[in-house]
CSV table of C-alpha atoms in Angstrom, one decimal:
chain,number,residue,atom,x,y,z
A,23,MET,CA,117.4,143.3,120.7
A,24,THR,CA,117.4,145.7,117.7
A,25,GLU,CA,114.0,147.3,117.3
A,26,GLN,CA,112.3,146.8,113.9
A,27,ASN,CA,108.8,147.8,112.8
A,28,ASN,CA,107.4,144.4,112.4
A,29,ASP,CA,104.9,144.2,115.3
A,30,ASN,CA,102.9,146.2,117.8
A,31,SER,CA,105.6,146.1,120.5
A,32,ASN,CA,108.4,147.8,118.5
A,33,VAL,CA,109.1,151.4,117.6
A,34,HIS,CA,109.9,152.4,114.0
A,35,ARG,CA,113.3,153.4,112.7
A,36,LYS,CA,112.5,156.7,111.0
A,37,LEU,CA,115.1,159.2,112.4
A,38,LYS,CA,117.7,160.4,109.9
A,39,ALA,CA,121.2,161.6,110.7
A,40,ARG,CA,120.1,165.3,110.6
A,41,HIS,CA,117.3,164.5,113.1
A,42,LEU,CA,119.8,162.9,115.5
A,43,THR,CA,122.2,165.8,115.2
A,44,MET,CA,119.7,168.5,115.8
A,45,ILE,CA,117.9,166.6,118.6
A,46,ALA,CA,121.3,166.4,120.5
A,47,ILE,CA,122.2,170.0,119.8
A,48,GLY,CA,118.7,171.2,120.7
A,49,GLY,CA,118.8,169.2,123.9
A,50,CYS,CA,121.6,171.2,125.4
A,51,ILE,CA,121.5,174.6,123.7
A,52,GLY,CA,118.7,176.4,125.4
A,53,THR,CA,118.1,178.4,128.5
A,54,GLY,CA,121.3,177.2,130.1
A,55,LEU,CA,123.2,179.1,127.4
A,56,PHE,CA,120.8,182.0,126.8
A,57,MET,CA,120.2,182.8,130.5
A,58,ALA,CA,122.7,181.1,132.8
A,59,SER,CA,125.9,181.9,130.9
A,60,GLY,CA,125.9,185.5,132.3
A,61,GLU,CA,125.7,184.2,135.9
A,62,ALA,CA,128.6,181.8,135.2
A,63,ILE,CA,130.8,184.8,134.0
A,64,GLN,CA,129.8,186.9,136.9
A,65,GLN,CA,130.7,184.2,139.4
A,66,ALA,CA,134.0,183.0,138.1
A,67,GLY,CA,135.1,185.7,135.6
A,68,PRO,CA,135.3,185.1,131.9
A,69,GLY,CA,138.4,182.9,132.1
A,70,GLY,CA,136.9,180.8,134.9
A,71,ALA,CA,133.6,180.3,132.9
A,72,VAL,CA,135.5,179.3,129.8
A,73,LEU,CA,137.6,176.9,131.7
A,74,ALA,CA,134.6,175.3,133.5
A,75,TYR,CA,132.6,174.9,130.3
A,76,LEU,CA,135.7,173.5,128.5
A,77,ALA,CA,136.3,170.9,131.2
A,78,ILE,CA,132.6,169.8,131.3
A,79,GLY,CA,132.6,169.8,127.5
A,80,ILE,CA,135.5,167.3,127.4
A,81,MET,CA,133.7,165.1,130.0
A,82,VAL,CA,130.6,165.2,127.8
A,83,TYR,CA,132.6,164.2,124.8
A,84,PHE,CA,133.9,161.1,126.5
A,85,LEU,CA,130.3,160.3,127.7
A,86,MET,CA,129.0,160.7,124.2
A,87,THR,CA,131.6,158.4,122.7
A,88,SER,CA,130.9,155.8,125.4
A,89,LEU,CA,127.2,156.1,124.6
A,90,GLY,CA,128.0,155.9,120.9
A,91,GLU,CA,129.9,152.6,121.2
A,92,MET,CA,127.1,151.0,123.1
A,93,ALA,CA,124.3,152.5,121.0
A,94,THR,CA,125.8,151.3,117.7
A,95,TYR,CA,126.3,147.8,119.1
A,96,LEU,CA,122.9,147.6,120.7
A,97,PRO,CA,120.6,150.4,119.5
A,98,VAL,CA,117.5,150.4,121.7
A,99,SER,CA,115.2,153.0,123.2
A,100,GLY,CA,115.7,153.8,126.8
A,101,SER,CA,119.4,152.9,126.4
A,102,PHE,CA,120.6,153.9,129.9
A,103,SER,CA,118.3,151.5,131.7
A,104,THR,CA,118.9,148.7,129.3
A,105,TYR,CA,122.7,149.0,129.2
A,106,ALA,CA,123.0,149.2,133.0
A,107,SER,CA,120.7,146.2,133.4
A,108,ARG,CA,122.6,144.0,130.9
A,109,PHE,CA,126.2,145.1,131.5
A,110,VAL,CA,126.2,146.0,135.2
A,111,ASP,CA,123.3,145.1,137.5
A,112,PRO,CA,119.5,144.9,136.9
A,113,SER,CA,118.9,147.1,140.0
A,114,LEU,CA,121.1,149.8,138.6
A,115,GLY,CA,119.2,149.8,135.3
A,116,TYR,CA,115.9,149.9,137.2
A,117,ALA,CA,116.9,152.9,139.3
A,118,LEU,CA,118.4,154.8,136.3
A,119,GLY,CA,115.3,154.2,134.2
A,120,TRP,CA,112.7,155.3,136.8
A,121,ASN,CA,114.9,158.2,137.9
A,122,TYR,CA,115.4,159.5,134.4
A,123,TRP,CA,111.7,159.1,133.6
A,124,PHE,CA,110.7,161.0,136.7
A,125,ASN,CA,113.3,163.8,135.8
A,126,TRP,CA,111.8,164.4,132.4
A,127,VAL,CA,108.2,164.3,133.7
A,128,ILE,CA,109.1,167.1,136.1
A,129,THR,CA,110.9,169.0,133.4
A,130,VAL,CA,107.9,168.9,131.1
A,131,ALA,CA,105.6,170.1,133.9
A,132,VAL,CA,107.9,173.0,134.8
A,133,ASP,CA,108.5,173.9,131.1
A,134,VAL,CA,104.8,174.3,130.3
A,135,SER,CA,104.5,176.6,133.4
A,136,ILE,CA,107.5,178.7,132.4
A,137,ALA,CA,106.3,178.9,128.7
A,138,ALA,CA,103.1,180.6,129.9
A,139,LEU,CA,105.1,183.3,131.8
A,140,VAL,CA,107.4,183.9,128.8
A,141,ILE,CA,104.6,184.4,126.4
A,142,SER,CA,103.1,187.0,128.7
A,143,TYR,CA,106.0,189.3,127.7
A,144,TRP,CA,103.8,190.2,124.6
A,145,GLU,CA,100.9,192.2,126.0
A,146,PRO,CA,98.4,191.0,123.3
A,147,MET,CA,98.9,187.4,124.4
A,148,ASN,CA,97.5,188.1,127.9
A,149,PHE,CA,94.0,187.4,126.7
A,150,LEU,CA,94.4,183.9,128.2
A,151,PRO,CA,95.4,183.4,131.9
A,152,PRO,CA,98.8,181.6,132.4
A,153,TRP,CA,97.2,178.3,133.4
A,154,ALA,CA,95.3,178.2,130.1
A,155,TRP,CA,98.5,178.9,128.1
A,156,SER,CA,100.2,176.1,130.0
A,157,LEU,CA,97.4,173.8,129.0
A,158,VAL,CA,97.6,174.9,125.4
A,159,PHE,CA,101.4,174.2,125.3
A,160,PHE,CA,100.9,170.9,127.1
A,161,LEU,CA,98.3,169.7,124.5
A,162,ILE,CA,100.7,170.8,121.7
A,163,ILE,CA,103.5,168.7,123.2
A,164,VAL,CA,101.3,165.7,123.7
A,165,GLY,CA,99.9,166.1,120.2
A,166,LEU,CA,103.3,166.2,118.6
A,167,ASN,CA,104.3,163.0,120.5
A,168,THR,CA,101.2,161.1,119.4
A,169,LEU,CA,102.4,161.4,115.8
A,170,SER,CA,105.1,159.2,114.3
A,171,VAL,CA,108.7,159.5,115.5
A,172,LYS,CA,109.5,161.2,112.1
A,173,ALA,CA,107.1,164.0,113.1
A,174,TYR,CA,108.9,164.4,116.4
A,175,GLY,CA,112.2,164.4,114.6
A,176,GLU,CA,111.1,167.1,112.2
A,177,SER,CA,109.6,169.3,115.0
A,178,GLU,CA,112.8,169.0,117.0
A,179,TYR,CA,114.9,169.7,113.9
A,180,TRP,CA,113.2,173.1,113.4
A,181,PHE,CA,113.2,174.0,117.1
A,182,ALA,CA,116.9,173.3,117.2
A,183,PHE,CA,117.5,175.1,113.9
A,184,ILE,CA,116.1,178.3,115.4
A,185,LYS,CA,118.5,178.1,118.3
A,186,VAL,CA,121.5,177.4,116.1
A,187,VAL,CA,120.7,180.3,113.8
A,188,THR,CA,120.3,182.6,116.9
A,189,VAL,CA,123.7,181.5,118.3
A,190,VAL,CA,125.5,182.0,114.9
A,191,ILE,CA,123.9,185.5,114.4
A,192,PHE,CA,124.9,186.3,118.0
A,193,LEU,CA,128.5,185.3,117.4
A,194,LEU,CA,128.7,187.4,114.2
A,195,VAL,CA,127.1,190.5,115.9
A,196,GLY,CA,129.3,190.0,118.9
A,197,LEU,CA,132.5,189.9,116.9
A,198,LEU,CA,131.5,193.0,114.9
A,199,THR,CA,130.7,194.8,118.2
A,200,ILE,CA,134.1,193.9,119.8
A,201,PHE,CA,135.9,195.5,116.9
A,202,GLY,CA,133.7,198.6,116.8
A,203,ILE,CA,132.0,197.8,113.5
A,204,MET,CA,128.7,197.7,115.3
A,205,GLY,CA,127.9,199.6,118.5
A,206,GLY,CA,130.2,202.4,117.7
A,207,GLU,CA,133.3,201.7,119.8
A,208,TYR,CA,136.3,199.3,119.8
A,209,ILE,CA,136.1,197.1,122.9
A,210,GLY,CA,138.9,194.6,122.4
A,211,PHE,CA,140.1,192.6,125.4
A,212,THR,CA,139.6,195.4,128.0
A,213,ASN,CA,136.7,193.7,129.8
A,214,PHE,CA,138.4,190.3,129.8
A,215,THR,CA,141.3,191.5,132.0
A,216,ILE,CA,139.7,194.1,134.3
A,217,GLY,CA,140.0,193.7,138.1
A,218,GLU,CA,140.6,190.0,139.1
A,219,ALA,CA,139.6,188.7,135.7
A,220,PRO,CA,139.9,186.4,133.9
A,221,PHE,CA,139.6,184.3,137.2
A,222,ILE,CA,137.9,185.5,140.3
A,223,GLY,CA,138.7,184.5,143.9
A,224,GLU,CA,141.3,185.0,146.6
A,225,GLY,CA,144.3,182.7,146.1
A,226,PHE,CA,144.2,179.3,144.4
A,227,SER,CA,141.5,177.8,146.7
A,228,GLY,CA,139.2,180.8,146.1
A,229,LYS,CA,139.6,180.6,142.4
A,230,PHE,CA,139.1,176.8,142.5
A,231,LEU,CA,135.8,177.2,144.4
A,232,THR,CA,134.5,179.8,142.0
A,233,VAL,CA,135.3,177.6,139.0
A,234,LEU,CA,133.8,174.5,140.7
A,235,GLY,CA,130.6,176.5,141.3
A,236,VAL,CA,130.4,177.1,137.5
A,237,PHE,CA,131.0,173.4,136.8
A,238,LEU,CA,127.5,172.9,138.1
A,239,ILE,CA,126.0,175.6,135.8
A,240,ALA,CA,128.0,174.1,132.9
A,241,GLY,CA,126.9,170.6,133.7
A,242,PHE,CA,123.2,171.5,133.7
A,243,SER,CA,123.7,173.4,130.5
A,244,PHE,CA,125.2,170.4,128.7
A,245,GLN,CA,122.5,168.0,129.9
A,246,GLY,CA,120.3,166.8,127.0
A,247,THR,CA,123.2,165.5,124.9
A,248,GLU,CA,122.4,162.1,126.2
A,249,LEU,CA,119.1,162.2,124.2
A,250,ILE,CA,121.1,160.7,121.3
A,251,GLY,CA,121.1,157.4,123.2
A,252,ILE,CA,117.3,157.5,123.7
A,253,THR,CA,116.8,158.0,119.9
A,254,ALA,CA,119.1,155.1,119.0
A,255,GLY,CA,116.3,152.6,118.9
A,256,GLU,CA,114.5,154.7,116.3
A,257,SER,CA,117.4,155.7,114.2
A,258,GLU,CA,117.1,154.8,110.5
A,259,ASN,CA,120.7,153.5,110.3
A,260,PRO,CA,122.2,153.6,113.9
A,261,GLU,CA,125.6,152.1,112.9
A,262,LYS,CA,126.2,155.0,110.5
A,263,ASN,CA,124.1,157.8,111.9
A,264,ILE,CA,125.0,157.7,115.6
A,265,PRO,CA,128.8,158.1,115.1
A,266,LYS,CA,128.2,160.8,112.5
A,267,ALA,CA,125.9,162.7,114.9
A,268,ILE,CA,128.3,162.4,117.8
A,269,LYS,CA,131.2,163.8,115.9
A,270,GLN,CA,129.1,166.8,114.6
A,271,VAL,CA,127.3,167.5,117.8
A,272,PHE,CA,130.3,167.6,120.2
A,273,TRP,CA,132.3,170.1,118.2
A,274,ARG,CA,129.4,172.3,117.3
A,275,ILE,CA,128.2,172.5,120.9
A,276,LEU,CA,131.7,173.1,122.3
A,277,ILE,CA,132.3,175.9,119.8
A,278,PHE,CA,128.9,177.5,120.4
A,279,TYR,CA,129.3,177.5,124.1
A,280,ILE,CA,133.0,178.5,124.4
A,281,LEU,CA,132.7,181.2,121.7
A,282,SER,CA,129.5,182.6,123.2
A,283,ILE,CA,130.9,182.9,126.7
A,284,PHE,CA,134.1,184.4,125.3
A,285,VAL,CA,132.1,187.0,123.3
A,286,ILE,CA,129.9,187.8,126.3
A,287,GLY,CA,133.0,188.2,128.5
A,288,LEU,CA,134.6,190.6,126.1
A,289,ILE,CA,131.6,192.8,125.6
A,290,ILE,CA,130.0,192.9,129.1
A,291,PRO,CA,132.3,193.4,132.2
A,292,TYR,CA,131.9,190.5,134.6
A,293,THR,CA,131.3,193.2,137.3
A,294,SER,CA,128.1,194.4,135.5
A,295,PRO,CA,125.0,194.1,137.8
A,296,ALA,CA,123.2,192.9,134.6
A,297,LEU,CA,125.0,189.6,134.9
A,298,LEU,CA,124.0,188.9,138.5
A,299,GLY,CA,121.6,186.2,137.3
A,300,ALA,CA,118.3,186.6,135.6
A,301,ASP,CA,115.1,184.7,136.1
A,302,ILE,CA,114.0,183.0,132.9
A,303,THR,CA,111.1,185.4,132.5
A,304,GLU,CA,113.5,188.4,132.7
A,305,ILE,CA,114.4,188.4,129.0
A,306,ALA,CA,116.0,191.9,129.2
A,307,LYS,CA,118.7,190.4,131.5
A,308,SER,CA,119.7,187.6,129.1
A,309,PRO,CA,123.4,188.2,128.2
A,310,PHE,CA,122.3,187.6,124.6
A,311,THR,CA,119.8,190.5,124.8
A,312,LEU,CA,122.5,192.7,126.4
A,313,VAL,CA,125.0,192.0,123.6
A,314,PHE,CA,122.3,192.6,120.9
A,315,GLU,CA,121.4,195.9,122.6
A,316,LYS,CA,125.0,196.9,122.7
A,317,ALA,CA,125.0,196.6,118.9
A,318,HIS,CA,121.9,198.8,118.9
A,319,TRP,CA,119.3,196.2,118.0
A,320,ALA,CA,116.2,197.8,119.4
A,321,PHE,CA,114.1,194.6,119.1
A,322,ALA,CA,116.7,192.4,120.9
A,323,ALA,CA,114.4,191.6,123.9
A,324,ALA,CA,111.5,190.6,121.7
A,325,LEU,CA,113.8,188.4,119.5
A,326,MET,CA,115.3,186.6,122.5
A,327,ASN,CA,111.9,186.2,124.1
A,328,ALA,CA,110.7,184.3,120.9
A,329,VAL,CA,113.9,182.2,120.9
A,330,ILE,CA,113.6,181.3,124.6
A,331,LEU,CA,110.0,180.4,124.1
A,332,THR,CA,110.9,178.0,121.3
A,333,SER,CA,113.7,176.6,123.5
A,334,ILE,CA,111.3,175.9,126.4
A,335,LEU,CA,108.8,174.2,124.0
A,336,SER,CA,111.7,172.2,122.5
A,337,ALA,CA,112.8,171.0,126.0
A,338,GLY,CA,109.2,170.1,126.8
A,339,ASN,CA,108.8,168.2,123.5
A,340,SER,CA,112.1,166.3,124.1
A,341,GLY,CA,111.2,165.6,127.7
A,342,MET,CA,107.9,164.1,126.7
A,343,TYR,CA,109.7,161.9,124.1
A,344,ALA,CA,112.5,160.8,126.4
A,345,SER,CA,110.3,159.9,129.3
A,346,THR,CA,107.8,158.1,127.1
A,347,ARG,CA,110.6,156.0,125.5
A,348,MET,CA,112.2,155.3,128.8
A,349,LEU,CA,108.9,154.0,130.2
A,350,TYR,CA,108.4,152.0,127.0
A,351,ALA,CA,111.8,150.4,127.3
A,352,MET,CA,111.2,149.5,130.9
A,353,GLY,CA,107.9,148.0,129.9
A,354,LYS,CA,109.6,145.8,127.4
A,355,ASP,CA,112.3,144.8,129.9
A,356,GLY,CA,109.8,143.9,132.6
A,357,MET,CA,110.8,146.9,134.9
A,358,ALA,CA,107.3,148.5,134.4
A,359,HIS,CA,103.9,147.1,133.5
A,360,ARG,CA,104.2,145.1,130.2
A,361,SER,CA,101.4,147.3,128.6
A,362,PHE,CA,103.9,150.2,128.5
A,363,GLY,CA,106.0,148.2,126.1
A,364,ARG,CA,103.4,148.1,123.3
A,365,THR,CA,103.1,150.5,120.4
A,366,ASN,CA,100.4,151.6,118.0
A,367,GLY,CA,100.4,151.2,114.2
A,368,GLN,CA,102.8,154.2,113.8
A,369,GLY,CA,105.3,152.8,116.3
A,370,VAL,CA,104.4,155.2,119.1
A,371,PRO,CA,104.2,153.7,122.6
A,372,ILE,CA,100.8,155.3,123.1
A,373,ILE,CA,100.0,153.8,126.5
A,374,ALA,CA,103.4,154.9,127.9
A,375,LEU,CA,102.8,158.4,126.4
A,376,LEU,CA,99.3,158.8,128.0
A,377,ALA,CA,100.5,157.6,131.4
A,378,THR,CA,103.5,160.0,131.3
A,379,ALA,CA,101.2,162.8,130.2
A,380,LEU,CA,98.8,162.1,133.1
A,381,VAL,CA,101.6,162.3,135.6
A,382,VAL,CA,102.9,165.6,134.0
A,383,LEU,CA,99.4,167.0,134.4
A,384,LEU,CA,99.2,165.9,138.0
A,385,ILE,CA,102.6,167.5,138.9
A,386,PHE,CA,101.6,170.7,137.1
A,387,ILE,CA,98.4,170.9,139.2
A,388,VAL,CA,100.3,170.2,142.4
A,389,GLN,CA,102.8,173.0,141.7
A,390,SER,CA,100.0,175.4,140.7
A,391,ILE,CA,98.0,174.7,143.9
A,392,THR,CA,101.0,174.4,146.3
A,393,PRO,CA,103.8,176.7,145.0
A,394,GLN,CA,106.0,175.8,148.1
A,395,ALA,CA,106.2,172.3,146.8
A,396,VAL,CA,108.1,173.4,143.7
A,397,ASP,CA,111.5,173.4,145.4
A,398,PHE,CA,111.2,169.9,146.6
A,399,ILE,CA,109.7,168.6,143.3
A,400,LEU,CA,112.7,170.1,141.4
A,401,ALA,CA,115.1,168.9,144.0
A,402,ALA,CA,114.0,165.3,143.5
A,403,SER,CA,115.2,165.5,139.9
A,404,GLY,CA,118.0,168.0,140.4
A,405,LEU,CA,120.9,165.5,140.1
A,406,THR,CA,119.2,163.0,137.7
A,407,GLY,CA,121.2,164.2,134.6
A,408,PHE,CA,124.5,163.7,136.4
A,409,ILE,CA,123.4,160.3,137.8
A,410,ALA,CA,122.5,159.2,134.2
A,411,TRP,CA,125.9,160.3,133.1
A,412,LEU,CA,127.5,158.2,135.8
A,413,GLY,CA,125.4,155.3,134.6
A,414,ILE,CA,126.7,155.7,131.1
A,415,ALA,CA,130.3,155.8,132.2
A,416,ILE,CA,129.9,152.7,134.4
A,417,SER,CA,128.0,150.8,131.7
A,418,HIS,CA,130.5,151.5,129.0
A,419,TYR,CA,133.4,150.5,131.2
A,420,ARG,CA,131.7,147.2,132.0
A,421,PHE,CA,130.6,146.6,128.4
A,422,ARG,CA,134.1,147.0,127.0
A,423,ARG,CA,135.6,144.8,129.7
A,424,ALA,CA,133.0,142.1,129.2
A,425,TYR,CA,133.4,142.3,125.4
A,426,ILE,CA,137.1,141.5,125.8
A,427,ALA,CA,136.6,139.0,128.6
A,428,GLN,CA,134.4,137.0,126.3
A,429,GLY,CA,137.1,136.7,123.6
A,430,ASN,CA,135.8,139.4,121.2
A,431,ASP,CA,138.1,141.7,119.2
A,432,THR,CA,137.4,145.4,119.8
A,433,ASN,CA,138.4,146.1,116.1
A,434,ASN,CA,135.1,144.4,115.2
A,435,LEU,CA,133.1,147.2,116.9
A,436,VAL,CA,131.3,149.4,114.4
A,437,TYR,CA,132.2,152.5,116.5
A,438,LYS,CA,135.0,152.4,119.1
A,439,ALA,CA,135.3,155.0,121.8
A,440,LYS,CA,138.8,156.5,121.9
A,441,LEU,CA,141.1,156.5,124.9
A,442,PHE,CA,139.5,153.6,126.8
A,443,PRO,CA,139.6,153.2,129.8
A,444,PHE,CA,140.6,156.8,130.4
A,445,GLY,CA,137.4,158.2,128.9
A,446,PRO,CA,134.7,156.6,131.1
A,447,ILE,CA,137.0,156.7,134.2
A,448,PHE,CA,137.6,160.5,133.7
A,449,ALA,CA,133.9,161.1,133.1
A,450,PHE,CA,132.9,159.1,136.2
A,451,VAL,CA,135.4,160.9,138.5
A,452,LEU,CA,134.6,164.4,137.3
A,453,CYS,CA,130.8,163.7,137.3
A,454,LEU,CA,131.0,162.3,140.9
A,455,PHE,CA,133.2,165.3,141.9
A,456,VAL,CA,130.5,167.7,140.5
A,457,ILE,CA,127.7,165.8,142.3
A,458,ILE,CA,129.5,166.0,145.7
A,459,GLY,CA,130.3,169.6,145.1
A,460,GLN,CA,126.7,170.6,144.4
A,461,ASP,CA,126.9,173.2,147.2
A,462,SER,CA,130.6,173.7,147.6
A,463,GLN,CA,130.1,177.0,149.4
A,464,MET,CA,128.2,175.3,152.3
A,465,LEU,CA,130.7,172.5,152.4
A,466,PHE,CA,133.6,174.9,153.0
A,467,GLU,CA,131.7,177.4,155.2
A,468,GLY,CA,131.3,174.7,157.8
A,469,VAL,CA,127.7,175.7,158.5
A,470,VAL,CA,125.1,172.9,158.4
A,471,ASP,CA,121.7,173.9,156.9
A,472,TRP,CA,119.7,170.7,156.7
A,473,LYS,CA,116.9,172.1,154.6
A,474,ARG,CA,119.4,173.4,152.1
A,475,ILE,CA,121.2,170.0,152.2
A,476,LEU,CA,117.9,168.2,151.6
A,477,ILE,CA,117.0,170.4,148.6
A,478,THR,CA,120.5,170.3,147.1
A,479,TYR,CA,121.1,166.5,147.5
A,480,MET,CA,117.5,165.1,147.4
A,481,GLY,CA,118.1,163.5,144.0
A,482,ILE,CA,120.6,161.1,145.6
A,483,PRO,CA,118.3,159.4,148.1
A,484,PHE,CA,115.5,159.4,145.5
A,485,PHE,CA,117.8,157.4,143.2
A,486,LEU,CA,118.9,155.1,146.0
A,487,PHE,CA,115.3,154.4,147.0
A,488,PHE,CA,114.7,152.8,143.5
A,489,TYR,CA,118.0,151.0,143.6
A,490,PHE,CA,117.6,149.3,147.0
A,491,TYR,CA,113.9,148.6,146.5
A,492,HIS,CA,114.8,146.5,143.4
A,493,LYS,CA,117.9,145.1,145.0
A,494,LEU,CA,116.0,143.9,148.1
A,495,LYS,CA,113.0,142.6,146.1
A,496,PHE,CA,114.9,140.6,143.5
A,497,LYS,CA,118.2,140.0,145.3
A,498,THR,CA,120.2,141.0,142.2
A,499,LYS,CA,124.0,141.0,142.0
A,500,VAL,CA,126.6,142.6,139.8
A,501,ILE,CA,126.8,140.4,136.7
A,502,PRO,CA,130.2,138.7,136.2
A,503,LEU,CA,132.0,139.9,133.1
A,504,THR,CA,131.9,136.4,131.5
A,505,ASP,CA,128.1,136.2,132.1
A,506,VAL,CA,127.2,139.7,130.6
A,507,ASP,CA,124.6,139.3,127.8
A,508,LEU,CA,126.2,140.6,124.7
A,509,THR,CA,123.7,139.2,122.2
A,510,LYS,CA,122.2,141.8,119.9
């Protein structure tokens, strides 16, 4: 099942370790950190935000090690779908694959729309209407994905590099500002302990609910780390590069997120109206912009606008890559039309790419003509990342148990996830907890708002539709551990 470059149905192994590392980092360092981190601090206080991001970060670590064990054993594109199909139940793999594909298709359509609004911050760029800018960005993203996977890896490497440099500069400027070296006054820990901080809420239950609410923000912020599984099939040396990337990515992401939130919480009081939550086009309200302005950086808003624009384009680029590779993998596995499982001379699944691009374009047109449809379009993919994480945890648990049940020695695994079975079980439970608590306020208020429920939880019935459609059509069952296909 390893994918070599020997015919027109296989992708090429061209991604180096540095590409994998930056793709995973770039996948989850973006608007979630640059824009939503302020809202997280405002909701739960600096201590609550740090706790929530730390808990979700630990969960993501276990998910990445689970994915790493499977990806080094069986490095294939579209890994979530393939692993679930082989280690659990073909219907689960089918539902995970189509759900994940649809999620990224919507993400790309939304990203090209938002990028057009962000670029309008610079007045000279308004010589084109927003729809035209969206089309330009769309064509750039499709164009990058028609090139070899190495070109995609290089483009994502530099997109992610810009974000990493921005975070490092932010942390340095923030620390200098805290100690009064920049900005003119010593801040210290004053803002971290004012009022109810570091945790907000009345009593234990109140504090718990506020932290739970930030779990959702943190979860969405960390989504994208699973892209390392999608890239496994095109890694130059997956057995060496994937474990290396996982080790580097987790600690860098955790440090970037925790330190950034800590710095924001120290410099900007959680009671500040500026942290009430900014729309992605309101660059001046980004907590990063506020901290840079505190240090008297006059061009802070322009700088963050440029960084956020590259973040959006990076997300769109990764989304097009991920959805194309998922459709390609499903084509090879017979879960989509077989033509989607073919590649051109450069190892690019061009038919899957063009089909995906066409659907992206159609969704963009629909949301442009009917703005009220946007909420429901986004809702359909709202929980996809968490559902994919659940799929990873279940697949890894089943893989390891099947590996042992068939008489194999786990010491022979190239990369072995630590603390099994605690890791996948912990990730599964916490992820399920976050999904159920998507609208914790409404659950505890006791007021039923069906439209709000539909928009909040629409991703679940959307996933179940694919699962039961396949289950009823093919009458599949959970595969017995001794019958799980472990051939490479």
